[in-house]
């Protein structure tokens, strides 16, 4: 089994920064792909960024140039550095992980999920 625990969400003004962390525990050797999705109420969960153990990375166009994803395989942690935040970035952010070493961009491809952390960007 795998457990994912997110931290780092909160309230920030537009133009500010936040850093999300997701710590994995359990069978972490199987987590080749780790990433972040976000979801607004009434909307589908959408990809933000994902990175694989082999170094393949995907960043959504909506956040490219503002968000950076990284991982520390010693600490079994994936990070999302969010800069130049906009009100439209407001959502619940979820950490996701799976065993395939492919940066897949759809939520149903991921087996493991964190509980989510709220990010609110005020204008």
Backbone as a ProteinNet text record, in pm:
[ID]
protein_1_A
[PRIMARY]
XXXXXXXXXXXXXXXXXXXXXXXXXXXXXXXXXXXXXXXXXXXXXXXXXXXXXXXXXXXXXXXXXXXXXXXXXXXXXXXXXXXXXXXXXXXXXXXXXXXXXXXXXXXXXXXXXXXXXXXXXXX
[TERTIARY]
83	0	86.2	27.3	95.9	7.9	68.7	-2.3	65.9	-14.9	35.1	-22.9	63	18.9	70.2	-23.9	11.6	22.9	100.4	108.9	149.8	128.3	175.7	69.4	-55	-159.6	-189.1	-275.9	-312.7	-369.4	-374.6	-427.3	-311.8	-311.1	-205.2	-264.4	-203	-247.8	-197.3	-267.9	-225.6	-83.3	-4.2	135.5	228.6	170.6	250.8	291.4	353.3	406	364.7	354.7	334.5	414.9	452.8	520.8	444.2	393.6	325.6	424.2	403.9	483.8	391	437.4	362.3	460.2	443.4	530.9	463.8	535.1	482.6	542	461.2	508.1	448	507.2	462.3	549.4	489	562.2	610.2	695.8	736.8	826	887.1	975.4	898.3	764.9	682.6	632.1	663.1	604.8	692.5	681.5	762.3	709.1	579.2	519.7	454.6	486.7	425.1	392.2	275.4	237.1	125.2	74.3	-28.5	-144.3	-264.2	-386.9	-455.5	-553.3	-633.6	-778.6	-865.7	-1007.9	-1085.3	-1170.1	-1266.1	-1398.6	-1483.6	-1614.8	-1693.3	-1750.5	-1830.5	-1751.3	-1619.7	-1535.3	-1458.8	-1405.5	-1324.7	-1187.1	-1127.9	-992.3	-896.8	-811.1	-723.4	-576.7	-496.9	-353.6	-290.6	-195.7	-113	29.4	87.4	223.6	250.9	338.3	377.6	523.1	592.1	730.2	751.6	841.6	867.7	1007.8	1029.9	1159.2	1271.4	1239.3	1340.6	1363.3	1287.4	1310.2	1216.1	1117.3	1020.6	921.2	888.9	804.1	699.3	580.6	475.2	425.7	410.8	354.7	238.3	123.9	7.6	36.2	-19.4	2.5	-42.8	-147.7	-203.9	-109.3	-11.4	80.9	226	250.3	387.5	453.7	576.6	649	625.2	523.7	493.9	512.1	481.3	491.2	607.8	671	780.6	757.7	773.6	760.7	898.5	920.1	1046.1	1019.3	1113.8	1096.7	1229.4	1220.4	1336.2	1308.5	1373	1344.7	1405.5	1497.1	1549.6	1444.4	1378.5	1274	1135.8	1126.9	997.7	895.8	939.3	856.7	857.7	741.2	730.5	684.3	737.9	710.5	647	567.1	514.3	538.9	633.1	661.6	572.3	488.3	391.2	424.5	462.9	495.8	397.3	395.7	306.5	164.2	116.1	-16.3	-126.2	-229.8	-344.9	-470.9	-574.5	-699.8	-753.2	-731.1	-780	-702.9	-596.2	-525	-591.6	-691.6	-762.3	-829.1	-801.3	-855.5	-805.6	-859.3	-799.5	-695.1	-574.9	-464.9	-442.4	-437	-420.5	-288.8	-220.1	-102.1	-146.3	-82.8	-115.7	12.1	1.5	118.6	76.1	166.5	139.1	270.6	261	382.3	438	361.6	409.9	503.7	616.4	714.4	679	556.5	504.3	431.6	455.4	387.9	245.4	157.2	20.1	-55.9	-150.6	-215.1	-362.1	-410.8	-550.5	-560.9	-659.8	-670.6	-691.4	-766.6	-799.6	-677.5	-567.4	-445.6	-367.2	-405.9	-329.8	-402.4	-326.9	-385.2	-390.3	-290.5	-279.2	-302.9	-375.9	-412.3	-395.8	-358.4	-359.3	-497.1	-510.7	-640.7	-673.9	-575.9	-598	-562.3	-517.4	-486.9	-541.3	-606.2	-671.9	-569.8	-575.5	-498.2	-597.5	-590.4	-679.7	-595.9	-619.3	-545.5	-644	-620.1	-709.5	-660.3	-755.1	-719.7	-694
-120	0	124.6	233.2	362.3	468.6	554.9	670.5	797.2	894.4	1023.3	1132.3	1218.9	1327	1459.7	1547.6	1678.6	1781.2	1884.3	1998.6	2121.1	2238.5	2361	2448.9	2406	2490	2608.2	2698.6	2813.4	2925.1	3042.6	3162.8	3255.3	3303.9	3392.3	3495.4	3611.5	3713.7	3684	3735.1	3719.7	3772.3	3695.6	3729	3664.4	3604.4	3540.4	3398.8	3332.1	3196.9	3103.7	2977.8	2871	2750.6	2665.9	2540.8	2426.6	2338.8	2219.8	2104.1	2021.7	1900.2	1780.9	1668	1543.5	1434.2	1385	1280.9	1145.2	1051.3	916.4	821.7	726.8	622.5	490.1	381.7	249.2	193.9	137.3	74.1	179	266.8	380.9	342.7	224.3	185.1	168.9	155.4	134.7	264.1	377.2	504.6	570.9	525.2	582.7	718.3	735.9	862.5	929.7	1055.2	1133.5	1271.3	1320.9	1449.8	1516.3	1620.8	1703.5	1726.2	1715.1	1751.1	1858.6	1926.3	2020.9	2011.3	2053.5	2041.2	2153.4	2218.4	2315.1	2243.2	2291	2228.4	2227.8	2113.6	2103.3	2082.7	2075.8	2056.4	1926.1	1880.6	1759.1	1787.9	1684.1	1696.1	1708.3	1810.3	1835.2	1825.3	1783.9	1770.6	1908.2	1915.5	2034.3	2003.1	1899.7	1861.4	1720.9	1651.4	1517.1	1494.5	1416.6	1382.6	1234.7	1173.4	1031.2	1009.6	889.6	856.5	867.8	844.5	853.1	995.6	1091.7	1231.7	1291.7	1215.6	1270.2	1357.4	1472.9	1569.3	1626	1650.2	1718.7	1833.9	1951.1	2067.8	2118.2	2140.4	2190.2	2329.4	2357.1	2487	2602.3	2580.7	2687.7	2733	2650.4	2686.2	2688.3	2657.4	2652.2	2789	2787	2912.1	2971.4	2921	2970.9	2862.7	2737.8	2626.4	2536	2478.6	2384.6	2261.5	2144.1	2020.4	1958.6	1901.1	1832.4	1719.1	1626.9	1515.9	1481.5	1429.4	1382.8	1237.4	1146.3	1004.3	947.7	1019.5	976.4	1002.1	1117.1	1152.5	1104.7	1044.5	999.5	1112.5	1226.5	1347.4	1415.3	1464.6	1545	1684.5	1783.9	1922.9	1993.1	2095.2	2182	2325.9	2390.5	2531	2613.9	2695.4	2774.6	2922.6	2986.6	3128.8	3205.9	3336.6	3423.6	3370.6	3336.4	3275.6	3372.2	3312.4	3387.7	3338.6	3421.5	3375.1	3246.8	3229.8	3107.9	2981.8	2997.8	2880.9	2827.1	2898.7	2854.1	2719.8	2622.8	2487.3	2402.6	2282.7	2181.8	2108.4	2100.9	2035.9	1897.4	1797.3	1659.3	1603	1532.4	1457	1321.2	1274.1	1145.4	1068.7	936.2	854.1	721.3	666	536.1	469.7	343.5	265.4	276.4	328.5	336.3	455.6	433.4	538.9	620.2	672.4	749.6	870.3	989.6	1108.8	1122.6	1034.5	1036.4	1154.5	1205.8	1332.7	1319.5	1198.8	1178.4	1117.8	1162.9	1123.7	973.3	911.6	769.1	678.8	733.1	653.6	638.2	709.2	709	629.2	540.3	450.8	513.5	593.9	645.8	797.5	841.7	982.9	1030.4	1157.8	1221	1277.1	1337.6	1387.4	1524.2	1590.9	1722.3	1834.8	1945.6	2064.5	2186.5	2275.7	2390.7	2501.1	2552.3	2670.3	2777	2892.8	3003.4	3126.4	3182.7	3300.3	3416.3	3518.3	3634.1	3740.4	3813	3917	4050.6
0	0	0	-45.4	-53.9	9	85.5	139.9	90	49.1	2.9	92.1	143.4	232.1	178.1	141.5	87.9	199.5	174.3	264.1	182.5	240.5	177.5	115.3	115	59.7	149.8	101.2	182.5	98.9	160.7	97.3	61.2	-62.1	-107.7	-202.5	-208.6	-302.4	-442.7	-540.3	-679.5	-696.3	-770.4	-788.8	-688.8	-585.4	-482	-518.4	-421.8	-443.1	-329.8	-363.8	-266.3	-313.2	-218.5	-250.5	-186.5	-269.1	-220.8	-210.4	-109.3	-91.6	-80.2	-127.9	-115.5	-75.6	45.8	98.2	84.3	26.4	7.4	110.8	154.7	245.2	201.2	250.9	211.2	99.3	-3.1	-113.2	-212.6	-166.4	-248.5	-365	-360.7	-470.6	-600.9	-591.1	-710.4	-771.6	-709.8	-754.2	-858.5	-981.8	-1087.5	-1133.9	-1135.9	-1176.8	-1056	-1033.8	-925.3	-980.7	-941	-996.3	-919.9	-980.4	-919.2	-1015.6	-960.6	-1030.1	-947.3	-1004.5	-928.9	-973.7	-882.5	-910.1	-844.4	-925.8	-876.8	-856.8	-765.1	-747.8	-879	-913.1	-1033.3	-1160.3	-1148.3	-1266.1	-1254	-1367.4	-1367	-1308.1	-1254.6	-1203.1	-1323.1	-1320.2	-1434.5	-1395.4	-1491.7	-1468.8	-1451.7	-1359	-1342.8	-1389	-1329.6	-1365.2	-1314.8	-1385.1	-1343.7	-1382.6	-1302.4	-1331.3	-1302.4	-1378.4	-1359.4	-1303.1	-1253.5	-1195.8	-1299.5	-1425.9	-1532.4	-1580.2	-1524.9	-1558.4	-1660.8	-1705.1	-1800.4	-1724.8	-1781.7	-1712	-1806.7	-1752.9	-1826.3	-1739.5	-1800.3	-1733.4	-1817.5	-1755	-1828.2	-1884.1	-2001.3	-2066.4	-1977.9	-1900.2	-1817.9	-1707	-1673	-1564.2	-1609.1	-1735.5	-1786.5	-1772	-1721.4	-1698.5	-1561.3	-1489.6	-1354.9	-1248.9	-1282.1	-1188.1	-1226.4	-1123.5	-1144.7	-1057.8	-1118	-1042.3	-1024.5	-906	-878.8	-781.1	-771.9	-679.3	-614.5	-493.9	-418.7	-386.5	-458.5	-440.7	-311.7	-251.9	-122	-14.5	-25.2	70.8	27	-92.8	-145.4	-147	-194.5	-192.4	-328.8	-368.5	-490.5	-450.8	-519.8	-488	-607.8	-577.6	-681	-637	-702.4	-675.2	-764.1	-702.9	-776.6	-759.5	-867.4	-867.4	-954.2	-935.5	-1014.5	-1014.8	-897.3	-886.5	-930.1	-990.6	-1039.5	-970	-962.8	-900.6	-964.6	-1092.8	-1160.2	-1120.5	-1044.5	-991.4	-865.1	-814.7	-695.1	-720.7	-633.6	-647.5	-531.2	-522.3	-435	-518.2	-467.6	-536.2	-476.9	-565.2	-524.2	-576.1	-488.9	-528.1	-581.1	-685.6	-745.3	-775.9	-771.6	-799.9	-860.4	-940.1	-1001.2	-1036.8	-1072.6	-1095.6	-1236.6	-1331	-1468.5	-1485.8	-1549.7	-1571	-1695.4	-1694.2	-1806.6	-1748.7	-1800.1	-1746.2	-1798.8	-1756.6	-1806.7	-1748.6	-1825.6	-1791.4	-1753.7	-1740.1	-1703.6	-1565.3	-1489.1	-1349.4	-1332.3	-1422.2	-1403.9	-1418.4	-1467.9	-1484.4	-1354.8	-1251.9	-1127.4	-1020.5	-955.7	-855.8	-717.5	-684.4	-548.2	-546.5	-443.1	-431.3	-288.1	-275.1	-144.8	-115	2.2	46.5	-10.7	-68.2	-126.7	-31.5	-88.9	-10.5	-85.8	-12.6	-73.9	-103.6	-225.5	-263.5	-305.8	-239.9	-271.2	-304.2	-422.3	-467.1	-476.3	-396.4	-394.6	-492.7	-548.4	-648.1	-581.8
[MASK]
+++++++++++++++++++++++++++++++++++++++++++++++++++++++++++++++++++++++++++++++++++++++++++++++++++++++++++++++++++++++++++

